[in-house]
Every structure is written in structure tokens, then in C-alpha cells.
Amino acid sequence: MEIKDSKPTDRPTPTKPVLLSDYWPRYRRTALLATFAMQVVVVAVVGMSLLVGGTPFTDPTFGITMLATLLCAGFLNAMLVDLLLTPHRDIVTAVAHAAGEKSDIPLASPNSVRNIKSGFRPVLQFVYELVADQSKPEGAATSDTAATELHKLATAFDQTSAGLVTMDANGSIQYANRHAPVGKTTNEVPYLELLFEREGEFMEWLATCRDSSVRAERTWLRVPNKVLGDEDRRIFDVAVNYEKGSAAEVVIVCFDSSKEYQPEDDELDFIAFAAHELRGPITVIRGYLDVLDIEIGPSLAPDQQELIKRLIVSANRLSGYINNILNTSKFDRRHMKIHLAEDSVASIYDSIRDDMELRASSQNRLLTVTLPPDLPTIAADRSSLSEVISNLIDNALKYSTEGGLVAVSASAKDGYVTVSVQDHGIGMPSNVVGNLFHKFYRSHRSRETVAGTGIGLYICKAIVESHGGKIGVSSVEGQGSTFSFTVPIYAAVADRLQANDHTNAGLISTSDGWIKNHSKYTG
């Protein structure tokens, strides 16, 4: 049998795809090397000129002149590189984004002062408009039919129950159908009439999109157009689409979900009224219990003393629920304005220490509190912040196991004091953690095992944010949870407090909203 030599089949060697975004690093390196080479040449020419002119190498003038030339050339070259390369970089980045590639370099804003002054704005805007045009269907309507088509669309949009709003690149409302939540100023200028959970939240998101995105979208749930109790109040689920350079840069669709959400708000309104009426009698009951404990407590049998203590704990807890309901009602009406004064975490905790220790002992839990003596003072409303600490400790006690440890600690960093409440109880799954600070939210398991209203953490979030801080939680199911919140150090905000009559007007957080990350939450 004849055996013939066989060669493997020639196959093309796979090559790494060439990305548009790979061009910019190569070009930048080449430009920097060329600039450095030019700088070396300039310094060498100056040196040779000095030597030819009779200045010896050992003369101090020679060294000073060379150093001055090197520094000046370096500074001028750095400015030149920045001036010449920045527009090139912005164009390459925009084209890479248009091709769908990811880039660590943020998109340049056509409206920046630098681009306006240099005249580069129209060039960058044109590139963004080309990107937006890629998604437009071919065969645009002729001028003769455009008005008719627009009229048909406007009529169709007015027939829908959803609100539709479009905005241009300047944030001005171009169009709004009749169901859109849009109001008008005294000068008849339309504005978006929506009360997002945090003031300025929508505009901050939009500014971020304009700085770093070609396209973006986001959804907000349960956004009212007016405060609780106002007439014609509606509650929307809001979907927003952003496309840089488009004629309608921002498109907002508002789905009226008042039928789903309004009953809960009506219920809260009624509960707040009832809670206000109950506050007086509960205060009287607590007062009588305190008197009984002081006057006849020592003469009672141990089991009777324990009964009095349990009654006091229950009365205090009921009073806490009532305060939570009333404060939640105020927060929904955007009335969460508080006065802040210099205080210490230790002093605030001392005001609730006895109640916390009584709650812990009555539930057979161990409570430890570690507050460093050198902890800086904070800007706080004592009554409100003590309610936050009380709620967090109470939750930790309720969700801990028999004989479990609840640890309270505090530390200072970057202008804030962080207070943490850690338990080693049942913990929470990640799908529960992300919803904890929503109003009325209670997981299926907690509804079955632990009594509560579902608004304690919601009002904690409201109080902490009203102090200019943040609240968050990390949890591992079966191992426990740690709730932490921050409040500003008094020295860091004293000037702003004095400028605002010691109210919280100048401290309200304007950070990036809520962040959900598996079993961690920050808001």
C-alpha cells in the first residue's frame, strides 16, 4: 500500500478583532513620543548654541540655561499636546461609542466651556447627530406630509392614558400630551411636575447621561405629581429614554398607576390621623406606668416587677410606632425639615439607653454598645436620631436568635460619623435587602414571624437623609445583618448650618440615589 505524505489543511489563523477604541491609546503614545523627541532636539540645539558661543560646559550659566529650557519646553509641550489631542480623543471616543464599543473614556459634552470657546462644539454635535440618525428609519416624510403626520401622532398620544413628554438638549419641554404631568410657571414656561424621592434626582441622572452616554434609559416607580393630600394627585411609573444629539433628546413616558398606589396613601393618611389621636392617651399610659414602677415597683414580687417592665416596653414600642407613622406622613408631604444642633452620639444614645437595655433583657438578648470617647460631635436633631438608633436596635433584637448578641459601634471618617448596629440573627436574602427601605415593605417571612408596620426603616432613611447622611445594610442569610448610617461631623457643616438658621436646608444629600448590589444596599 502506497502511503502518501499528508499535510494539515491550511486554516486561517484567527486574529484578534481590531477595535476602534484601540486606536486612541496607540495614537496618544505616538504623539507623546514625538513630542518628547522634539523636546530633546530643542534642548540639544540650545546646548550646542551655548557651546558654540563660547559658554563652557562647566559654567553655571550653561546648566541654568539648559534647565530653564527643559522646563519651559516641557510646560509648553504639555499645553500643546492637551490642546491638540483632546478634540482628536473626543472624536475617536464618540465614534467608538457609535460603533457600540465600551470605553473607559467618558463622552465629551458639546456644551462645555472649552468646546464652545474653541469652536469645536458644532463638530462634536454633528458626530452625535450622526449617531442618533443611525437609528432613524429610511425615507423620511416630505415637508408636505410632515404636518399631517405630526397632527395624527399628537391626536393618538392624547387618546392614550399615559403621559408623554419630550425635552430638547437644553432641558426645555418641547411636547407634552394632555395626560402628561406638566405644570406651568408664572411666565407660562412648562415644567415637569413630578416629585421624585430625592429632590434633583432626575436632573442629576440627566446631567450624568449628557456627560458620559450616547443612549441611556431608566425607570422610576411610584412618583407622585403632588404631595399627599393635594387635589388631583396622581402617582406614576416613569420610564425615561435619553439619546444624545436627537431632536427629542429626552423622552419621558408616565404610566398613571394611581389606582394601584393611591389606596395605600389613603390608608396612611387615615392611619396618621388615628395615630395623632392616639398619641395623647399613649403618653398618659406611659406616664402612669413610670409612676407605678417608681412608687410601688420595689414592693412588688419579682414576677410582678417583670410584668410592669414588660408593660413599659410594650407602651414605649407602641409610642414608637405612632411616631413612625406621623413622621412618615410628614415625609410624604415633603415636610421633613428639621433643626440641627451640635450633639454627641453618646449623649443621644444615653437618652434611650434604659429603654434599649430593658428591651434587650426582656427578649433575652445581649446588647453591647462601644462608642469611642474621642468621637467628634455631630450635627443632629436628638429626638429624630434617637428614633433611628432605637428602630435599628429594636429590629436587631427582634431578628436575633435567643441569647444572641447585638453590637452597636461608631467611628469617624471623611467628615462623617458612622453608627453601626450588628446582629448575628437570621439574616436576609439579596432579593429582600434591596427593598428594605421602601414604605410598607415587609418580606413574606417577616410578616409571618415578626410583628411590625413596615415603615420603620423607611422613616429611618428619611431621617438620616434629612441629616445629610446615608443609611445602608449588608446581610448574609443565616449569619446576620449590619445596619449602618452616617451623619455629618458638626465642625464640617457648622458654617452651612449657621447660614441656614441651623436647619437642614443646606445638608440634604444630592448623591446618586439608591445602589443595589446583591446583599448590600446604600441609599
Coordinates of C-alpha atoms in Angstrom, one line a residue:
M1 CA 0.0 0.0 0.0
E2 CA 1.4 3.3 -1.0
I3 CA 1.5 5.8 1.7
K4 CA 1.4 9.5 0.7
D5 CA 2.6 12.4 2.8
S6 CA -0.3 14.3 4.2
K7 CA -0.3 17.9 5.2
P8 CA -2.7 19.5 7.6
T9 CA -5.4 21.6 5.9
D10 CA -4.4 25.2 5.8
R11 CA -6.7 27.2 8.0
P12 CA -6.7 30.9 8.5
T13 CA -5.2 31.9 11.9
P14 CA -7.8 33.6 14.0
T15 CA -6.9 37.2 14.6
K16 CA -8.0 39.5 17.4
P17 CA -10.7 41.9 16.2
V18 CA -9.5 45.4 15.7
L19 CA -11.5 47.8 17.9
L20 CA -11.9 51.5 17.1
S21 CA -11.2 52.3 20.8
D22 CA -7.7 50.7 20.4
Y23 CA -6.7 53.4 18.0
W24 CA -6.6 56.2 20.6
P25 CA -4.0 54.7 23.0
R26 CA -1.7 54.0 20.1
Y27 CA -2.1 57.4 18.6
R28 CA -1.6 59.1 22.0
R29 CA 1.6 57.1 22.7
T30 CA 3.0 58.1 19.2
A31 CA 2.1 61.7 19.8
L32 CA 3.8 61.8 23.2
L33 CA 6.9 60.1 21.9
A34 CA 7.1 62.6 19.0
T35 CA 6.7 65.5 21.5
F36 CA 9.3 64.1 23.8
A37 CA 11.7 63.7 20.8
M38 CA 11.1 67.3 19.7
Q39 CA 11.8 68.5 23.3
V40 CA 15.1 66.6 23.3
V41 CA 16.0 68.2 20.0
V42 CA 15.2 71.7 21.2
V43 CA 17.3 71.2 24.4
A44 CA 20.2 69.8 22.4
V45 CA 20.1 72.7 19.9
V46 CA 20.2 75.2 22.8
G47 CA 23.1 73.4 24.3
M48 CA 25.1 73.3 21.1
S49 CA 24.4 77.0 20.6
L50 CA 25.8 77.8 24.0
L51 CA 28.9 75.7 23.4
V52 CA 29.5 77.3 20.0
G53 CA 29.0 80.7 21.5
G54 CA 31.8 80.1 23.9
T55 CA 30.0 79.2 27.1
P56 CA 31.9 76.3 28.7
F57 CA 30.1 73.2 29.9
T58 CA 31.3 73.8 33.4
D59 CA 29.9 77.3 33.6
P60 CA 26.8 77.6 35.9
T61 CA 25.1 79.7 33.2
F62 CA 25.2 76.7 30.9
G63 CA 23.4 74.5 33.5
I64 CA 20.8 77.1 34.4
T65 CA 20.0 77.9 30.8
M66 CA 19.6 74.2 29.9
L67 CA 17.3 73.6 33.0
A68 CA 15.2 76.6 32.1
T69 CA 14.9 75.5 28.5
L70 CA 13.9 72.0 29.6
L71 CA 11.2 73.2 32.0
C72 CA 9.8 75.8 29.6
A73 CA 9.8 73.3 26.7
G74 CA 8.1 70.7 28.8
F75 CA 5.4 73.0 30.0
L76 CA 4.7 74.4 26.5
N77 CA 4.7 70.9 25.0
A78 CA 2.3 69.7 27.7
M79 CA -0.1 72.5 26.9
L80 CA 0.3 71.9 23.2
V81 CA -0.4 68.2 23.5
D82 CA -3.5 68.8 25.6
L83 CA -4.8 71.4 23.1
L84 CA -4.2 69.3 20.0
L85 CA -5.0 65.8 21.3
T86 CA -8.2 66.5 23.3
P87 CA -10.5 67.2 20.3
H88 CA -9.0 64.2 18.5
R89 CA -9.7 62.0 21.5
D90 CA -13.3 63.2 21.8
I91 CA -14.0 62.4 18.1
V92 CA -12.4 58.9 18.4
T93 CA -14.4 58.2 21.7
A94 CA -17.7 59.3 20.1
V95 CA -17.1 57.1 17.0
A96 CA -16.2 54.1 19.2
H97 CA -19.4 54.6 21.2
A98 CA -21.4 54.9 18.0
A99 CA -19.9 51.5 17.0
G100 CA -21.2 50.0 20.2
E101 CA -17.8 49.6 21.8
K102 CA -17.2 50.1 25.5
S103 CA -14.7 52.7 26.5
D104 CA -13.3 54.0 29.8
I105 CA -13.1 57.5 28.4
P106 CA -16.3 59.4 29.1
L107 CA -18.1 61.2 26.2
A108 CA -17.3 64.9 25.9
S109 CA -20.1 67.4 26.4
P110 CA -20.6 69.7 23.4
N111 CA -21.8 72.3 25.9
S112 CA -18.6 72.5 27.9
V113 CA -17.0 76.0 28.1
R114 CA -13.8 74.7 26.4
N115 CA -15.7 73.3 23.4
I116 CA -17.8 76.4 23.0
K117 CA -14.8 78.8 23.1
S118 CA -12.7 76.7 20.8
G119 CA -15.5 76.4 18.2
F120 CA -15.3 72.6 18.5
R121 CA -19.0 72.3 19.7
P122 CA -20.6 72.1 16.2
V123 CA -18.2 69.3 15.1
L124 CA -18.9 67.2 18.2
Q125 CA -22.6 67.9 18.0
F126 CA -22.6 66.8 14.3
V127 CA -21.0 63.5 15.3
Y128 CA -23.6 62.9 18.0
E129 CA -26.4 63.7 15.5
L130 CA -24.9 61.2 13.0
V131 CA -25.0 58.6 15.8
A132 CA -28.7 59.4 16.5
D133 CA -29.5 59.2 12.8
Q134 CA -28.3 55.6 12.6
S135 CA -31.5 54.5 14.5
K136 CA -33.9 56.6 12.3
P137 CA -35.9 54.7 9.6
E138 CA -35.0 55.4 6.0
G139 CA -37.3 57.5 3.9
A140 CA -38.3 60.5 6.0
A141 CA -41.6 62.1 5.4
T142 CA -41.7 65.0 2.9
S143 CA -42.4 68.5 4.0
D144 CA -45.9 68.4 2.5
T145 CA -47.0 65.5 4.7
A146 CA -45.0 66.2 7.9
A147 CA -47.6 68.5 9.5
T148 CA -50.4 66.0 8.8
E149 CA -48.3 63.1 10.3
L150 CA -47.4 65.2 13.4
H151 CA -51.1 66.1 13.9
K152 CA -52.1 62.4 13.7
L153 CA -49.4 61.5 16.2
A154 CA -50.4 64.2 18.6
T155 CA -54.1 63.1 18.4
A156 CA -53.1 59.5 19.0
F157 CA -50.9 60.4 22.0
D158 CA -53.8 62.5 23.5
Q159 CA -56.0 59.4 23.3
T160 CA -53.7 57.3 25.5
S161 CA -53.9 57.3 29.3
A162 CA -50.2 57.5 29.6
G163 CA -48.4 60.9 29.8
L164 CA -45.8 61.6 27.1
V165 CA -43.2 64.4 27.4
T166 CA -40.2 65.2 25.1
M167 CA -37.3 67.5 26.0
D168 CA -34.5 69.1 24.0
A169 CA -30.8 69.3 24.7
N170 CA -31.3 72.3 26.9
G171 CA -33.8 70.5 29.1
S172 CA -36.8 72.5 27.8
I173 CA -40.1 70.7 27.2
Q174 CA -40.9 70.5 23.5
Y175 CA -44.1 68.5 23.6
A176 CA -46.5 67.1 26.2
N177 CA -49.7 65.3 25.6
R178 CA -52.8 66.1 27.7
H179 CA -52.2 63.4 30.3
A180 CA -48.6 64.4 30.9
P181 CA -47.7 65.6 34.4
V182 CA -46.7 69.1 33.3
G183 CA -47.3 72.4 35.0
K184 CA -46.5 76.0 34.0
T185 CA -44.6 78.7 35.8
T186 CA -46.0 82.3 36.2
N187 CA -44.3 83.1 32.9
E188 CA -46.1 80.2 31.2
V189 CA -43.0 78.1 30.9
P190 CA -43.8 74.4 31.1
Y191 CA -42.0 72.2 33.6
L192 CA -42.1 68.5 34.6
E193 CA -44.5 68.2 37.6
L194 CA -43.1 65.1 39.3
L195 CA -41.9 64.7 42.9
F196 CA -39.0 62.2 42.8
E197 CA -38.0 60.6 46.0
R198 CA -34.9 62.9 46.2
E199 CA -35.1 66.5 45.0
G200 CA -33.0 66.9 41.9
E201 CA -32.7 63.2 41.3
F202 CA -34.0 63.3 37.7
M203 CA -31.8 66.3 36.6
E204 CA -28.7 64.7 38.2
W205 CA -29.3 61.5 36.2
L206 CA -29.9 63.5 33.0
A207 CA -26.6 65.5 33.6
T208 CA -24.7 62.3 34.0
C209 CA -26.2 60.9 30.7
R210 CA -25.1 64.1 28.9
D211 CA -21.6 63.8 30.2
S212 CA -21.0 60.1 29.6
S213 CA -23.6 58.4 27.4
V214 CA -24.9 58.3 23.9
R215 CA -28.0 56.4 24.9
A216 CA -29.5 55.6 28.3
E217 CA -32.7 54.6 29.9
R218 CA -34.1 54.5 33.5
T219 CA -37.4 53.7 35.3
W220 CA -38.7 55.2 38.5
L221 CA -41.7 53.7 40.3
R222 CA -44.3 55.4 42.4
V223 CA -43.6 59.0 41.5
P224 CA -46.4 61.4 42.5
N225 CA -47.0 64.7 40.8
K226 CA -48.2 66.4 44.0
V227 CA -47.8 66.0 47.7
L228 CA -50.1 63.7 49.7
G229 CA -53.4 65.5 50.4
D230 CA -53.4 67.8 47.4
E231 CA -56.2 67.7 44.9
D232 CA -55.7 66.0 41.6
R233 CA -52.8 64.0 42.9
R234 CA -51.6 61.2 40.6
I235 CA -48.9 58.6 41.0
F236 CA -46.9 57.4 38.0
D237 CA -44.4 54.8 37.0
V238 CA -42.0 56.8 34.9
A239 CA -39.8 55.5 32.0
V240 CA -37.2 57.8 30.6
N241 CA -35.1 57.4 27.4
Y242 CA -32.1 59.5 26.5
E243 CA -30.3 59.8 23.1
K244 CA -27.6 62.4 22.7
G245 CA -27.9 64.6 19.7
S246 CA -31.5 63.5 18.9
A247 CA -34.1 66.2 18.0
A248 CA -36.1 64.9 21.1
E249 CA -33.1 64.2 23.3
V250 CA -35.3 63.0 26.3
V251 CA -38.5 61.1 26.0
I252 CA -40.5 60.6 29.2
V253 CA -43.4 58.2 29.4
C254 CA -45.5 58.4 32.6
F255 CA -47.9 55.5 33.3
D256 CA -50.7 56.5 35.6
S257 CA -50.7 53.9 38.4
S258 CA -52.8 55.8 40.9
K259 CA -55.4 53.0 41.2
E260 CA -52.7 50.7 42.5
Y261 CA -50.8 53.1 44.7
Q262 CA -53.5 55.6 46.0
P263 CA -55.2 53.1 48.4
E264 CA -52.0 52.7 50.3
D265 CA -51.6 56.5 50.6
D266 CA -55.2 56.9 51.6
E267 CA -54.6 54.3 54.2
L268 CA -51.5 56.1 55.5
D269 CA -53.5 59.3 55.7
F270 CA -56.2 57.7 57.8
I271 CA -53.6 55.9 60.0
A272 CA -51.7 59.2 60.5
F273 CA -55.0 60.9 61.7
A274 CA -55.7 58.0 64.0
A275 CA -52.1 57.9 65.3
H276 CA -52.3 61.6 66.1
E277 CA -55.4 61.0 68.2
L278 CA -53.8 58.0 70.0
R279 CA -50.6 59.9 70.8
G280 CA -52.1 61.6 73.8
P281 CA -53.6 58.5 75.6
I282 CA -50.4 56.5 75.0
T283 CA -48.3 59.3 76.6
V284 CA -50.6 59.3 79.6
I285 CA -50.4 55.5 79.9
R286 CA -46.6 55.6 79.7
G287 CA -46.6 58.3 82.4
Y288 CA -48.8 56.2 84.8
L289 CA -46.6 53.1 84.2
D290 CA -43.5 55.1 85.0
V291 CA -45.1 56.3 88.2
L292 CA -46.2 52.8 89.2
D293 CA -42.7 51.5 88.6
I294 CA -41.2 54.1 90.8
E295 CA -43.8 54.2 93.5
I296 CA -44.8 50.6 94.0
G297 CA -42.2 48.7 92.0
P298 CA -39.8 48.0 94.9
S299 CA -42.6 46.5 97.0
L300 CA -43.9 44.1 94.3
A301 CA -42.9 40.5 93.9
P302 CA -40.3 39.7 91.2
D303 CA -42.8 38.3 88.7
Q304 CA -45.0 41.4 89.2
Q305 CA -42.0 43.7 88.7
E306 CA -41.2 41.8 85.5
L307 CA -44.9 42.4 84.4
I308 CA -44.5 46.1 84.9
K309 CA -41.3 46.2 82.9
R310 CA -43.0 44.3 80.0
L311 CA -45.9 46.8 80.1
I312 CA -43.4 49.7 79.9
V313 CA -41.6 48.1 77.0
S314 CA -44.8 47.5 75.1
A315 CA -46.1 51.0 75.8
N316 CA -42.8 52.5 74.6
R317 CA -42.8 50.4 71.4
L318 CA -46.4 51.4 70.7
S319 CA -45.4 55.0 71.2
G320 CA -42.5 54.4 68.7
Y321 CA -44.9 53.0 66.1
I322 CA -47.1 56.1 66.4
N323 CA -44.2 58.4 66.0
N324 CA -43.1 56.5 62.9
I325 CA -46.5 56.8 61.3
L326 CA -46.7 60.5 62.0
N327 CA -43.2 61.1 60.7
T328 CA -43.8 59.1 57.6
S329 CA -46.9 61.2 56.9
K330 CA -44.7 64.3 57.2
F331 CA -42.1 62.9 54.9
D332 CA -44.6 62.1 52.2
R333 CA -45.7 65.7 52.3
R334 CA -42.1 66.9 51.9
H335 CA -42.3 68.5 55.3
M336 CA -39.2 66.7 56.7
K337 CA -37.4 69.9 57.7
I338 CA -35.5 69.7 61.0
H339 CA -33.3 71.9 63.1
L340 CA -29.8 70.6 63.8
A341 CA -27.6 71.3 66.8
E342 CA -24.1 70.2 68.0
D343 CA -24.5 66.9 69.9
S344 CA -22.7 63.6 70.5
V345 CA -23.6 60.1 69.6
A346 CA -23.0 59.1 73.3
S347 CA -25.4 61.7 74.6
I348 CA -28.1 60.7 72.1
Y349 CA -27.8 57.1 73.0
D350 CA -27.9 57.9 76.7
S351 CA -31.4 59.3 76.2
I352 CA -32.6 55.8 75.1
R353 CA -30.1 53.6 77.0
D354 CA -32.5 52.4 79.7
D355 CA -35.3 51.6 77.2
M356 CA -32.8 49.7 74.9
E357 CA -31.4 47.7 77.8
L358 CA -34.9 46.9 79.0
R359 CA -35.9 45.7 75.6
A360 CA -32.8 43.5 75.3
S361 CA -33.2 41.9 78.7
S362 CA -36.9 41.3 78.2
Q363 CA -36.2 39.4 74.9
N364 CA -33.2 37.6 76.4
R365 CA -30.7 39.3 74.1
L366 CA -27.2 40.6 74.9
L367 CA -26.7 44.3 73.9
T368 CA -23.2 45.8 73.8
V369 CA -22.5 49.5 72.9
T370 CA -19.0 50.7 72.0
L371 CA -18.7 54.4 71.5
P372 CA -15.1 55.9 71.4
P373 CA -14.6 58.7 73.9
D374 CA -12.8 60.8 71.3
L375 CA -15.6 60.6 68.7
P376 CA -16.3 64.1 67.3
T377 CA -19.6 65.8 67.8
I378 CA -22.3 65.7 65.1
A379 CA -25.0 67.9 63.6
A380 CA -28.2 66.2 64.8
D381 CA -31.8 66.5 65.9
R382 CA -31.6 64.4 69.1
S383 CA -35.2 63.3 69.0
S384 CA -35.1 62.1 65.4
L385 CA -31.7 60.5 65.5
S386 CA -32.5 58.7 68.8
E387 CA -35.6 57.2 66.9
V388 CA -33.3 55.9 64.2
I389 CA -30.9 54.2 66.7
S390 CA -33.9 52.9 68.6
N391 CA -35.5 51.4 65.5
L392 CA -32.3 49.8 64.3
I393 CA -31.6 48.2 67.7
D394 CA -35.2 47.1 68.1
N395 CA -35.0 45.4 64.6
A396 CA -31.7 43.7 65.5
L397 CA -33.2 42.4 68.8
K398 CA -36.3 41.1 67.1
Y399 CA -34.5 39.3 64.3
S400 CA -31.7 37.8 66.5
T401 CA -31.8 34.3 67.9
E402 CA -32.4 33.5 71.6
G403 CA -29.4 34.8 73.6
G404 CA -28.0 36.5 70.6
L405 CA -25.6 39.4 70.6
V406 CA -26.4 42.9 69.2
A407 CA -23.4 45.2 68.9
V408 CA -23.6 49.0 68.5
S409 CA -20.4 50.8 67.4
A410 CA -19.4 54.1 65.9
S411 CA -16.4 55.6 64.1
A412 CA -15.4 58.8 62.3
K413 CA -14.1 59.1 58.7
D414 CA -14.1 61.7 55.9
G415 CA -16.3 64.3 57.7
Y416 CA -18.9 61.8 58.9
V417 CA -19.6 59.7 61.9
T418 CA -20.8 56.2 61.0
V419 CA -23.0 54.3 63.5
S420 CA -23.4 50.6 63.0
V421 CA -25.9 48.1 64.6
Q422 CA -24.8 44.4 64.0
D423 CA -26.7 41.3 64.9
H424 CA -26.0 37.6 64.4
G425 CA -29.5 36.5 63.6
I426 CA -31.4 35.1 60.7
G427 CA -30.0 37.5 58.1
M428 CA -31.7 38.2 54.7
P429 CA -31.5 37.0 51.1
S430 CA -30.4 39.6 48.5
N431 CA -33.9 39.9 47.0
V432 CA -35.1 41.2 50.3
V433 CA -32.2 43.6 51.1
G434 CA -32.8 45.8 48.1
N435 CA -36.4 46.6 49.1
L436 CA -36.0 47.1 52.9
F437 CA -36.2 50.9 52.8
H438 CA -39.4 51.0 50.8
K439 CA -42.5 52.2 52.5
F440 CA -44.8 49.4 53.8
Y441 CA -42.3 46.7 52.6
R442 CA -42.2 43.5 54.7
S443 CA -40.8 40.2 53.4
H444 CA -43.1 37.2 53.4
R445 CA -41.1 35.5 56.2
S446 CA -41.0 38.6 58.4
R447 CA -44.8 39.0 58.1
E448 CA -45.3 35.5 59.4
T449 CA -42.8 35.6 62.3
V450 CA -42.4 39.2 63.5
A451 CA -45.0 41.9 64.1
G452 CA -44.5 45.4 62.6
T453 CA -45.8 48.1 60.3
G454 CA -43.2 48.0 57.6
I455 CA -42.4 51.7 57.8
G456 CA -39.7 51.8 60.5
L457 CA -36.8 51.6 58.1
Y458 CA -38.5 53.9 55.6
I459 CA -38.6 56.6 58.2
C460 CA -35.1 55.9 59.3
K461 CA -34.0 56.5 55.8
A462 CA -36.0 59.8 55.7
I463 CA -34.4 61.0 59.0
V464 CA -30.9 60.1 58.1
E465 CA -31.1 61.7 54.6
S466 CA -32.7 64.8 56.3
H467 CA -29.4 65.0 58.3
G468 CA -27.4 64.9 55.1
G469 CA -26.3 61.3 55.6
K470 CA -26.9 57.9 54.2
I471 CA -28.2 54.6 55.5
G472 CA -27.3 51.1 54.3
V473 CA -27.3 47.4 55.2
S474 CA -25.2 44.4 54.5
S475 CA -26.6 40.9 55.3
V476 CA -25.8 37.2 54.8
E477 CA -28.7 34.8 55.1
G478 CA -28.3 32.7 58.2
Q479 CA -25.4 34.8 59.6
G480 CA -26.9 38.1 60.5
S481 CA -27.1 41.8 59.3
T482 CA -25.3 45.1 59.9
F483 CA -27.2 48.3 59.5
S484 CA -25.1 51.5 59.3
F485 CA -25.9 55.2 58.8
T486 CA -23.8 58.3 58.6
V487 CA -24.3 61.8 59.9
P488 CA -22.0 64.8 59.3
I489 CA -19.4 65.9 61.9
Y490 CA -20.6 69.2 63.3
A491 CA -17.3 71.1 62.6
A492 CA -17.6 70.1 58.9
V493 CA -21.0 71.7 58.4
A494 CA -21.2 74.4 61.1
D495 CA -20.9 77.2 58.5
R496 CA -23.7 75.9 56.4
L497 CA -25.9 75.4 59.4
Q498 CA -25.4 79.0 60.5
A499 CA -26.1 80.2 57.0
N500 CA -29.5 78.4 57.0
D501 CA -30.6 79.2 60.6
H502 CA -29.5 75.8 61.8
T503 CA -32.0 74.0 59.5
N504 CA -31.1 71.0 57.3
A505 CA -31.7 73.0 54.1
G506 CA -28.0 73.1 53.2
L507 CA -27.2 69.5 54.0
I508 CA -29.7 67.4 52.0
S509 CA -27.8 64.7 50.1
T510 CA -27.5 65.0 46.4
S511 CA -25.7 61.8 45.8
D512 CA -26.6 59.1 43.2
G513 CA -29.7 57.7 44.7
W514 CA -30.0 54.1 45.8
I515 CA -27.5 51.5 44.9
K516 CA -28.4 47.8 45.0
N517 CA -25.6 45.3 44.9
H518 CA -26.5 41.7 45.8
S519 CA -26.7 41.6 49.6
K520 CA -25.7 45.2 50.2
Y521 CA -27.8 48.4 50.0
T522 CA -26.8 52.0 50.3
G523 CA -29.2 54.9 49.9

